[in-house]
Each structure stands twice: as structure tokens, then as C-alpha cells.
mmCIF file of C-alpha atoms and ligand atoms in Angstrom:
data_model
loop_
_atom_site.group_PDB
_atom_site.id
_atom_site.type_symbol
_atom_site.label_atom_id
_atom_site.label_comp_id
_atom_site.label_asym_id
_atom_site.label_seq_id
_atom_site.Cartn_x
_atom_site.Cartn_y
_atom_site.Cartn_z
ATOM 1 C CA UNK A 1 45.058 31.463 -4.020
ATOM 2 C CA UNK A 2 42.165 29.296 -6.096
ATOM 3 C CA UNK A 3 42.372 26.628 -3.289
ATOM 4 C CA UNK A 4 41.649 29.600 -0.667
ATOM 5 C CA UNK A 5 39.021 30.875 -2.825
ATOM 6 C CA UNK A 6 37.778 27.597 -3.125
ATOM 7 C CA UNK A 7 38.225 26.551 0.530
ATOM 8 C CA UNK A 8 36.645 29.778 1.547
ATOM 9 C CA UNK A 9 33.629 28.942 -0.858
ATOM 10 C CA UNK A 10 33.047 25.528 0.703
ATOM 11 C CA UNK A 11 33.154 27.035 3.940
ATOM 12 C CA UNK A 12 30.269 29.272 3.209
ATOM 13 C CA UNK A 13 28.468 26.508 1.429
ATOM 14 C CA UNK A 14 28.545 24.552 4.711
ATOM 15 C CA UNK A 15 27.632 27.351 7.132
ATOM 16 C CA UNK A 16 24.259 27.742 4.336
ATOM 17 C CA UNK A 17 23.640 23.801 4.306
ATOM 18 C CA UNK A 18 24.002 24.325 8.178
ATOM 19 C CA UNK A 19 21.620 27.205 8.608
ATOM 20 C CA UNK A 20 18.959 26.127 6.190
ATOM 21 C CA UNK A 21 18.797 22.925 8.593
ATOM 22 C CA UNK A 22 18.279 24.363 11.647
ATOM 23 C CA UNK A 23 16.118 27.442 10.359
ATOM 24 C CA UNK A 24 12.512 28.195 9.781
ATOM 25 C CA UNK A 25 13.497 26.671 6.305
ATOM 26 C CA UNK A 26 13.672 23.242 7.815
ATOM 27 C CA UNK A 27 9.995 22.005 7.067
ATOM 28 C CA UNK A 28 10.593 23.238 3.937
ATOM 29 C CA UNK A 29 13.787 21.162 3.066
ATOM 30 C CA UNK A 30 12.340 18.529 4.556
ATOM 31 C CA UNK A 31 9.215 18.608 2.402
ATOM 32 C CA UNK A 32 11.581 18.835 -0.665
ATOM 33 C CA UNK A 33 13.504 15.953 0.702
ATOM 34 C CA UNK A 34 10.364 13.582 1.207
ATOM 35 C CA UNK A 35 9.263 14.760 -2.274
ATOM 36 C CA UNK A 36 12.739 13.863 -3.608
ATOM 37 C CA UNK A 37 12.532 10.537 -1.966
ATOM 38 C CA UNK A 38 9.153 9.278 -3.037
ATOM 39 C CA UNK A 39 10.490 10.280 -6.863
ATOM 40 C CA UNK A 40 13.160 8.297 -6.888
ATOM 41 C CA UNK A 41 11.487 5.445 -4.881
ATOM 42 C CA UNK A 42 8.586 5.519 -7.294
ATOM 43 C CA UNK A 43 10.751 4.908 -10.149
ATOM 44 C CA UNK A 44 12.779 1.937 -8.648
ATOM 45 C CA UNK A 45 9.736 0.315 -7.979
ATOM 46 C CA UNK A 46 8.925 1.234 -11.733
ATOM 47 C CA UNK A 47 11.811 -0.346 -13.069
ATOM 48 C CA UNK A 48 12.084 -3.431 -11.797
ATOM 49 C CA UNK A 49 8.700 -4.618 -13.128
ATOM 50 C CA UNK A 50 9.202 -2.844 -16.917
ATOM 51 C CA UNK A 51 12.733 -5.356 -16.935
ATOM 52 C CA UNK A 52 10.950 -8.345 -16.123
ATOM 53 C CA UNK A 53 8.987 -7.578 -18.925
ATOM 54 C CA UNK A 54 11.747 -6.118 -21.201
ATOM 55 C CA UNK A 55 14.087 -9.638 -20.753
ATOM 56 C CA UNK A 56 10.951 -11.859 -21.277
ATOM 57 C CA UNK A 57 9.465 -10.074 -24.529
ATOM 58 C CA UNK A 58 13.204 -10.383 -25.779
ATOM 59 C CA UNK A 59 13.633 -14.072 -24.671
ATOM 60 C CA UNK A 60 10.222 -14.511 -27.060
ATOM 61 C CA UNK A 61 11.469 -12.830 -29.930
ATOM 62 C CA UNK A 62 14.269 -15.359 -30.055
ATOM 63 C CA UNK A 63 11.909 -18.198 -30.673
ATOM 64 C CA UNK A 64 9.781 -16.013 -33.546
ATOM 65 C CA UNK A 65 8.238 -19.674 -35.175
ATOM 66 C CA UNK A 66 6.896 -21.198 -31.496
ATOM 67 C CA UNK A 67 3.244 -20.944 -30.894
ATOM 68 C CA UNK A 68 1.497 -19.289 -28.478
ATOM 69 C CA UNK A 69 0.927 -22.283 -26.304
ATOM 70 C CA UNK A 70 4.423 -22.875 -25.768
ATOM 71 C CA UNK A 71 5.034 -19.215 -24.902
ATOM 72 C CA UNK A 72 2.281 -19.244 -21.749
ATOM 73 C CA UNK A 73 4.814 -18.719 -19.223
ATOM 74 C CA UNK A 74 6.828 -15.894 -20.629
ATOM 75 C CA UNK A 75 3.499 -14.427 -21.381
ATOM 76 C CA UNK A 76 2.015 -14.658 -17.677
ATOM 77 C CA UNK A 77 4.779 -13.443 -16.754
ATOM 78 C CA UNK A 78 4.827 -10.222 -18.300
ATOM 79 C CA UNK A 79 1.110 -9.725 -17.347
ATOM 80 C CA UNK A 80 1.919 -10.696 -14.241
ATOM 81 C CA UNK A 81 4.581 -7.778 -13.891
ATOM 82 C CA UNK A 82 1.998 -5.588 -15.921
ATOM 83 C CA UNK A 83 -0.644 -5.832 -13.535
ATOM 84 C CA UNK A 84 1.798 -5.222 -10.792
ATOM 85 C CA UNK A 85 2.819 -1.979 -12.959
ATOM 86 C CA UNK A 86 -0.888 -1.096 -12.917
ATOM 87 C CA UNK A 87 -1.570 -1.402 -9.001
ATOM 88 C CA UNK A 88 1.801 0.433 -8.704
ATOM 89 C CA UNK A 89 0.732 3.327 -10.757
ATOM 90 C CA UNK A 90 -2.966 3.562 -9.669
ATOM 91 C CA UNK A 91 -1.152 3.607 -5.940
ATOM 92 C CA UNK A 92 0.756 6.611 -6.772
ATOM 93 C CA UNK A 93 -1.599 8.522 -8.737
ATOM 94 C CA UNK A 94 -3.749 7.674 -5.825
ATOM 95 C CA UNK A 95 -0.925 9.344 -3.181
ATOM 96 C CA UNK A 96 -0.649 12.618 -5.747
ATOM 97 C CA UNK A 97 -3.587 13.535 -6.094
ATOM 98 C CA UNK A 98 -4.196 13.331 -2.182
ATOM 99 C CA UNK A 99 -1.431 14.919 -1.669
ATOM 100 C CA UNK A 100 -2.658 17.913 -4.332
ATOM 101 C CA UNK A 101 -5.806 17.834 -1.787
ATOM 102 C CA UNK A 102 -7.771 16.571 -5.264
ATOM 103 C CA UNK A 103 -9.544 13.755 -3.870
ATOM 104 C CA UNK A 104 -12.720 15.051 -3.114
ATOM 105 C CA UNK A 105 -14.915 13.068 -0.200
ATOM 106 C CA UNK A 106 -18.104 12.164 -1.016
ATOM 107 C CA UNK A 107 -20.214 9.900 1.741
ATOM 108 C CA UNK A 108 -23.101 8.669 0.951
ATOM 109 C CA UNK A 109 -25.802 6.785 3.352
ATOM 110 C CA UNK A 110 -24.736 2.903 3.396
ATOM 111 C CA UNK A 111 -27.006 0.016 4.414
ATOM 112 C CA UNK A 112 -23.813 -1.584 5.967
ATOM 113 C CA UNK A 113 -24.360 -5.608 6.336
ATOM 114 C CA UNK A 114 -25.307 -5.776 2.749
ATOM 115 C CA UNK A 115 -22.774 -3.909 1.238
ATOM 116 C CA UNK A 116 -19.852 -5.560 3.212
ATOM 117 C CA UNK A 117 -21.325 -9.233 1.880
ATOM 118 C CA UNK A 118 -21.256 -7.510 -1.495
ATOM 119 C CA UNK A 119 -17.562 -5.908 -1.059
ATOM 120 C CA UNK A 120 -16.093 -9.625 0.576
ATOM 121 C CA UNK A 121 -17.954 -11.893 -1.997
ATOM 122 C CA UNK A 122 -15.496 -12.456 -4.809
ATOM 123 C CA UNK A 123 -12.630 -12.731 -1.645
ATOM 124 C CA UNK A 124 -13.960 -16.475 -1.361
ATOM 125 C CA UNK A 125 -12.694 -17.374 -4.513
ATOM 126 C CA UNK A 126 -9.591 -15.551 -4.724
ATOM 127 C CA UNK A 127 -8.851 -16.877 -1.194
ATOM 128 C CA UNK A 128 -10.137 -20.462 -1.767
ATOM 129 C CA UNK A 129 -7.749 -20.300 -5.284
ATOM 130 C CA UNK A 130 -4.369 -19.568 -2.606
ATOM 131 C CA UNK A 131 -5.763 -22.510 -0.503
ATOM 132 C CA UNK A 132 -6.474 -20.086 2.008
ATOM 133 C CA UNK A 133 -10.084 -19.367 3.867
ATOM 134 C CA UNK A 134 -12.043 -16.445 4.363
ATOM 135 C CA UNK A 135 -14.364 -16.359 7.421
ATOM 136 C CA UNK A 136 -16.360 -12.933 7.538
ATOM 137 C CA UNK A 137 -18.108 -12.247 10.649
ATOM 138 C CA UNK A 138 -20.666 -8.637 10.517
ATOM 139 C CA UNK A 139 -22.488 -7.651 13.244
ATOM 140 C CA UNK A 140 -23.121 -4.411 11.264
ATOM 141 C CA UNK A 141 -27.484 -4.193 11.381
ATOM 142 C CA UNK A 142 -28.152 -0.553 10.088
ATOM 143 C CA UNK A 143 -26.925 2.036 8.430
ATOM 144 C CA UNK A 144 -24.086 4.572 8.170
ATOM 145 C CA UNK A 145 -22.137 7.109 5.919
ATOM 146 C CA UNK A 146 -18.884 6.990 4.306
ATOM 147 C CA UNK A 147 -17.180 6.937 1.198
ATOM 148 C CA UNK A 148 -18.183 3.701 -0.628
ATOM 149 C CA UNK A 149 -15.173 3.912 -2.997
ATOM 150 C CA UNK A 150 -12.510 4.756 -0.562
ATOM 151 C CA UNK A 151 -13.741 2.155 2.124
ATOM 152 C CA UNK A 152 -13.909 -0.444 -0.337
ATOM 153 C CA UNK A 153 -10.443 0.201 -1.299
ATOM 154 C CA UNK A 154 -9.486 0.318 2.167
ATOM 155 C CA UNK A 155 -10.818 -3.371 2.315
ATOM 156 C CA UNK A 156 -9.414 -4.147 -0.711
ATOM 157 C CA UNK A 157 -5.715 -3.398 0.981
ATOM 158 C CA UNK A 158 -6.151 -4.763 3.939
ATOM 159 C CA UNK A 159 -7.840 -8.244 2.350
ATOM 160 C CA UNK A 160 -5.195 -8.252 -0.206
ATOM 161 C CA UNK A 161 -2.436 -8.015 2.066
ATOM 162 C CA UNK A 162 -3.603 -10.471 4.408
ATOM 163 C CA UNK A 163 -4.218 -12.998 1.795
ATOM 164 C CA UNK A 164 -0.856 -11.984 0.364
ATOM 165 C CA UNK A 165 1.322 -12.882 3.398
ATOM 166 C CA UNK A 166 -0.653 -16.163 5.070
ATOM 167 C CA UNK A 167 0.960 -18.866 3.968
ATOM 168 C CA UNK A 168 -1.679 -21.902 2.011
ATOM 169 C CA UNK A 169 -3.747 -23.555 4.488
ATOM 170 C CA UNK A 170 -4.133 -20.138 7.061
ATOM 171 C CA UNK A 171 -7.314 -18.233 7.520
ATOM 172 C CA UNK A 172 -8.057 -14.449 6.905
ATOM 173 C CA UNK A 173 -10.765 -13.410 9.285
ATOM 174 C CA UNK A 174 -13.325 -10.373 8.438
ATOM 175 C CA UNK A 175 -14.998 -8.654 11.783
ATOM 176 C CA UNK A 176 -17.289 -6.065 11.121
ATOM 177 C CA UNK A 177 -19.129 -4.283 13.900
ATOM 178 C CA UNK A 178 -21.396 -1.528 13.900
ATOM 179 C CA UNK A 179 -21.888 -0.046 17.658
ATOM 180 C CA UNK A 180 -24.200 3.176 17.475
ATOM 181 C CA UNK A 181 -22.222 5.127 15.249
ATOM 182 C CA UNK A 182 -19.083 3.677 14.839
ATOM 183 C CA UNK A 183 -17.769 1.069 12.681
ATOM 184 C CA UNK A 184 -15.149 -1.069 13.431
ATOM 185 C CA UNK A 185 -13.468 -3.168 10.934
ATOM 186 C CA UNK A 186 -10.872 -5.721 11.912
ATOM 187 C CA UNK A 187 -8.613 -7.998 9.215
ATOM 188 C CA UNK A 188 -7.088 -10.846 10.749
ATOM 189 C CA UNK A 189 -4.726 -13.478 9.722
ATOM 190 C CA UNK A 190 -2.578 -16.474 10.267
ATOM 191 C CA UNK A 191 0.617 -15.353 8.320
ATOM 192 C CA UNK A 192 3.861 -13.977 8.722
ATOM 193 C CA UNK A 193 3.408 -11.609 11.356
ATOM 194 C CA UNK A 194 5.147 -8.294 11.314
ATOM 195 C CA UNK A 195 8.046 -7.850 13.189
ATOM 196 C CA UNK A 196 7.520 -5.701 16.126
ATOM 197 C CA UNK A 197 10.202 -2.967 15.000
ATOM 198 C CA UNK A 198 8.227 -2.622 11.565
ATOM 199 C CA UNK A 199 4.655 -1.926 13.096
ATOM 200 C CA UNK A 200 5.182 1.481 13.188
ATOM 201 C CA UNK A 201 6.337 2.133 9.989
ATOM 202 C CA UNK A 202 4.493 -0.765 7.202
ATOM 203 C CA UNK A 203 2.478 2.659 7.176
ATOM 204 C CA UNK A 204 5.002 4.589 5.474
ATOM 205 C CA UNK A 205 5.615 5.156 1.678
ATOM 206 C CA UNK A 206 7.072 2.610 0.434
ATOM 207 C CA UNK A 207 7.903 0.909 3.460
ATOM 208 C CA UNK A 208 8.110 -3.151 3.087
ATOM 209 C CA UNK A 209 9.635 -5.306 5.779
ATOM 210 C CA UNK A 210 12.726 -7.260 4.899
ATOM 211 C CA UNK A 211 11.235 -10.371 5.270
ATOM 212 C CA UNK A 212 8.652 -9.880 2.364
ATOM 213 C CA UNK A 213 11.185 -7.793 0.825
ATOM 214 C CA UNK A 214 12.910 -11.431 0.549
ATOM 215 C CA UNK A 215 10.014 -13.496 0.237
ATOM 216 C CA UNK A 216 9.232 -11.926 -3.691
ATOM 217 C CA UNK A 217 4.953 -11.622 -2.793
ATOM 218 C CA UNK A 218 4.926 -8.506 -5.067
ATOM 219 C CA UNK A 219 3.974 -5.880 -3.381
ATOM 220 C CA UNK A 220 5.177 -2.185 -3.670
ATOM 221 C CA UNK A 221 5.186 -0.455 0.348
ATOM 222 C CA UNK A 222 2.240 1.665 -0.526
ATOM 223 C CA UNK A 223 -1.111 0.186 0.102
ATOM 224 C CA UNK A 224 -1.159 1.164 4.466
ATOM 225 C CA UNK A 225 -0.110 4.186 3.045
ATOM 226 C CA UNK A 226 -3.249 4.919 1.236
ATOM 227 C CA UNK A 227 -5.404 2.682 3.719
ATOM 228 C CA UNK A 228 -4.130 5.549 6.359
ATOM 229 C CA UNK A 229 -4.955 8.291 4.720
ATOM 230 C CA UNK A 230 -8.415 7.127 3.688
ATOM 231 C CA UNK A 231 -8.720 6.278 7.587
ATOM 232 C CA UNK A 232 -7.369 9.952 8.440
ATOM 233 C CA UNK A 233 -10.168 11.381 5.920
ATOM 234 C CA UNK A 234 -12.919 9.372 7.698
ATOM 235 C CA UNK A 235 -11.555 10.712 11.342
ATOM 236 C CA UNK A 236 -10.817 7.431 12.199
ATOM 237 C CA UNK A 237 -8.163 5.088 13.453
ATOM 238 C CA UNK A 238 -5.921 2.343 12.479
ATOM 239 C CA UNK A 239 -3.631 0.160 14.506
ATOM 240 C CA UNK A 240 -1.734 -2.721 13.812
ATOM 241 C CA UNK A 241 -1.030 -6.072 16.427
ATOM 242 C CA UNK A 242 -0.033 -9.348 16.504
ATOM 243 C CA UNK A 243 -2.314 -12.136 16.160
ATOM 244 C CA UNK A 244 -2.139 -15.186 18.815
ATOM 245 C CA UNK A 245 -0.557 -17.605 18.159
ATOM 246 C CA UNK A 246 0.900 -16.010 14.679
ATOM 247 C CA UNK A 247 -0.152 -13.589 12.609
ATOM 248 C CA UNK A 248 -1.284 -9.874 12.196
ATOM 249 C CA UNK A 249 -4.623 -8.395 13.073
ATOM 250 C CA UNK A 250 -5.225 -4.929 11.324
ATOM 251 C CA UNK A 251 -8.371 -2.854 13.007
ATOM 252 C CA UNK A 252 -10.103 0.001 11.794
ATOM 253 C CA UNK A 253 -12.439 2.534 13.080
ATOM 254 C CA UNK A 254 -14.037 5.653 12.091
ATOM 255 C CA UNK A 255 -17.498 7.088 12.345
ATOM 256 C CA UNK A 256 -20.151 6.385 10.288
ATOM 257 C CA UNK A 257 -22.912 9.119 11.618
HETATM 258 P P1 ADP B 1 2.895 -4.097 0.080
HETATM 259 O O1 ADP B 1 2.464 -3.722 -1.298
HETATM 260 O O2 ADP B 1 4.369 -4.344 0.210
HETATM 261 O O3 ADP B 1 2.079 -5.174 0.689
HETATM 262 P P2 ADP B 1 1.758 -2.333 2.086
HETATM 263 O O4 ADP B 1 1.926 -0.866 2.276
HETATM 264 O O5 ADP B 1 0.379 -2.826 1.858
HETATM 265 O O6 ADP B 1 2.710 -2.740 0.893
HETATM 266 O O7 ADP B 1 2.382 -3.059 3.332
HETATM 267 C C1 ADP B 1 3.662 -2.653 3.799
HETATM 268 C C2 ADP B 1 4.388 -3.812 4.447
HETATM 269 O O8 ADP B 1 3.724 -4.210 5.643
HETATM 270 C C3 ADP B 1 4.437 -5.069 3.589
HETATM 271 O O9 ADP B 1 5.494 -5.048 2.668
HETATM 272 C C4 ADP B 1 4.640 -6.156 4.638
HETATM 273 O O10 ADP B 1 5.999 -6.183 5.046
HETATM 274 C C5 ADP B 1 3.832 -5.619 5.817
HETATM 275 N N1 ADP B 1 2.459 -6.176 5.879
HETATM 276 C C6 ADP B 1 1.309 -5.568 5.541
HETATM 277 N N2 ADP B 1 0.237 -6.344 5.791
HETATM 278 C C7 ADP B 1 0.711 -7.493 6.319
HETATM 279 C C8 ADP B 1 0.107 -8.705 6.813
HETATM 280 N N3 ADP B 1 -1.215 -8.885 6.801
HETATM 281 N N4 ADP B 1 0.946 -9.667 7.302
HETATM 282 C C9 ADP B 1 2.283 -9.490 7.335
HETATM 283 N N5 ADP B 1 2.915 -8.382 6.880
HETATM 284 C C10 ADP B 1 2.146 -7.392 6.377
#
């Protein structure tokens, strides 16, 4: 009779699981699912950097009487990882507290050519010090309104990334236009490409194609995720293609009256 209790038991478990799926609860379990999801995602993508730096602090405690000098690469290693661990948790403090509707929008009147040149400057040197180049092209005379911070940290993404995946010799390629009111933004490179079955979602949490996935460039599948929804709170757009012959162009646009 316990195995017909219990059979009975998993029977109405099922028909529950069943009818909380298909009912008005489904958004609901769905929301709790993502939520789930992001959790445990976040803190895989937390662990792998904190071992890096767990095995190499150990691997320097076994040489106590070295010197410094001959400990450089263990040490940029682990500030290598810790920087990574500091994008990674600015990123998702960055997706909570949008997601707690606590990022508050502030846009302020922007003299746009100037502030672009002052945004791209140090990319020069970070690009020339991949071997890479950075041409920047604005046709942006006058002035418009957004929010400084988020824009510039929608740059940031979109510059990093594009740096990030063109191989040593490509070119990234900054177009800003300013037509009336709208500003378009377009970040173009000679890299890897992405994959036409990943275009639609390099947007989503987390998401990272297999081939960078592979290729170890350190990244953690969340910065088009914030670069979206700083697009979304400007009323804008943002589209992803490929670049002829290789590589990816990303374009922006949103209003700036
Ligand atoms: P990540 O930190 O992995 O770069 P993103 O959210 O910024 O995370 O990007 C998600 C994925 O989209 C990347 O892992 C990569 O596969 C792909 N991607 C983004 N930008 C580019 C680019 N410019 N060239 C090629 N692939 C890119």
C-alpha cells in the first residue's frame, strides 16, 4: 500500500508540475526559472576566476624565499583573473539593480563631437598595445541629450569587445553620426565574426559563442546584455551584422532630442 500511496502522490505531483506550466502561473515560473538560472550562471562564472587565483597564490607559497621578480607571472596572473572578477561583478550588480528598476536615468545636454574624441582617446593606446588600429570617424556637429555614464559604458562594451575578438593586425572602426536628432553609433571590426545562429542571442545573459568560449579572450556573456538595456532606456535600437569581407559591425541608435 506505501508504493500506491506513493504512486498516487507522484501522480498528483505531476498533474501540479503540469498545471502550473500551462496556467496563468506560467510567467511566474518562468520568471523564477530565469532568476534561478542567472544565480547559478553568475556563480560559475565566479568560480572559475577565484581558482585561477586560489592554485596560483598556493603555487607561490611553495617557493616562500623567491623574490618578487621571479614571481611576476603568477602575480599577473592573479590580477589578471582579479580584474576579470571585478568587470564580472560590476556587470552583475549592474543587471540587479536594473532589474530592481534602481538605475535612475539622468540625461544631460551633450556637445557630442567633443565628448566622443574624449570617450575614444585612451582606445588608441589600448588598441595600438594589441597591434590593432582604431579609426574613429564623427560626423556628430551639435548637440544632444543622453546619459553620459550609460553611453559611455555602452561604448566601452562595444569597443572592448571589438578589440577583444580582432585578431593583431585588424582594424576597429568608430562611426558616429548625428542626423537632426538622432545619433547613430556604429562599431566595426575585422575579427571573428559571429556566427549567424548566435546573432540573435550574444544579447542574452550570459550568452558567449562557442568559438570564444574556446578561444579563452575572457569575457563573461554579459556586456550586450547591459549595452541592450542601456539602448532600451534611451528608446533606441541595436542590431548586429556581418562585416564584408570578415568581421562584425554593431550599430546603435537612439534619440538624442
Ligand atoms: P563577452 O564578455 O563574452 O564578450 P558579451 O555579452 O559582450 O560577452 O558578448 C557576448 C558574445 O558575443 C561574446 O562571447 C562573443 O561570442 C560575441 N561577440 C560580441 N562582440 C563580438 C565581436 N565584436 N566580434 C565577435 N564576436 C563578438
Amino acid at each position: 500500500s506505501l508504493l500506491i500511496t506513493l504512486l498516487f502522490f507522484w501522480i498528483i505531483a505531476i498533474g501540479v508540475a503540469y498545471y502550473l506550466s500551462r496556467s496563468s502561473m506560467k510567467p511566474i515560473m518562468d520568471a523564477w526559472k530565469r532568476q534561478r538560472q542567472f544565480s547559478a550562471n553568475a556563480a560559475h562564472e565566479l568560480r572559475t576566476p577565484l581558482t585561477v587565483i586560489q592554485n596560483q597564490m598556493e603555487y607561490m607559497l611553495t617557493k616562500p624565499k623567491t623574490k618578487v621578480v621571479d614571481q611576476v607571472d603568477a602575480i599577473s596572473t592573479t590580477l589578471d583573473e582579479v580584474r576579470h572578477l571585478q568587470t564580472l561583478t560590476n556587470r552583475l550588480l549592474m543587471l540587479a539593480r536594473s532589474d530592481a528598476g534602481k538605475i535612475e536615468i539622468r540625461k544631460q545636454e551633450v556637445d557630442v563631437k567633443p565628448w566622443f574624441e574624449h570617450v575614444l582617446k585612451p582606445y588608441d593606446d589600448i588598441a595600438a598595445s594589441q597591434h590593432k588600429s582604431l579609426n574613429t570617424v564623427l560626423k556628430a556637429d551639435g548637440k544632444g541629450r543622453f546619459d553620459e555614464d550609460l553611453i559611455r559604458q555602452l561604448l566601452i562594451i562595444l569597443l572592448d569587445n571589438a578589440i577583444k575578438y580582432t585578431p593583431k593586425g585588424g582594424t576597429v572602426t568608430v562611426v558616429t553620426l548625428l542626423n537632426r536628432d538622432k545619433l547613430t553609433i556604429e562599431v566595426r571590426d575585422t575579427g571573428t565574426g559571429i556566427p549567424d545562429a548566435d546573432k540573435k542571442r550574444v544579447f542574452d545573459r550570459f550568452y558567449r559563442s562557442d568559438k570564444s568560449r574556446n578561444s579563452k579572450t575572457g569575457g563573461n556573456g554579459l556586456g550586450l546584455a547591459i549595452a541592450k538595456w542601456i539602448v532600451n532606456q534611451h528608446a533606441g535600437t541595436i542590431t548586429v551584422k556581418d562585416n564584408h569581407p570578415k568581421g562584425t559591425v554593431f550599430t546603435v541608435g537612439f534619440k538624442v532630442s
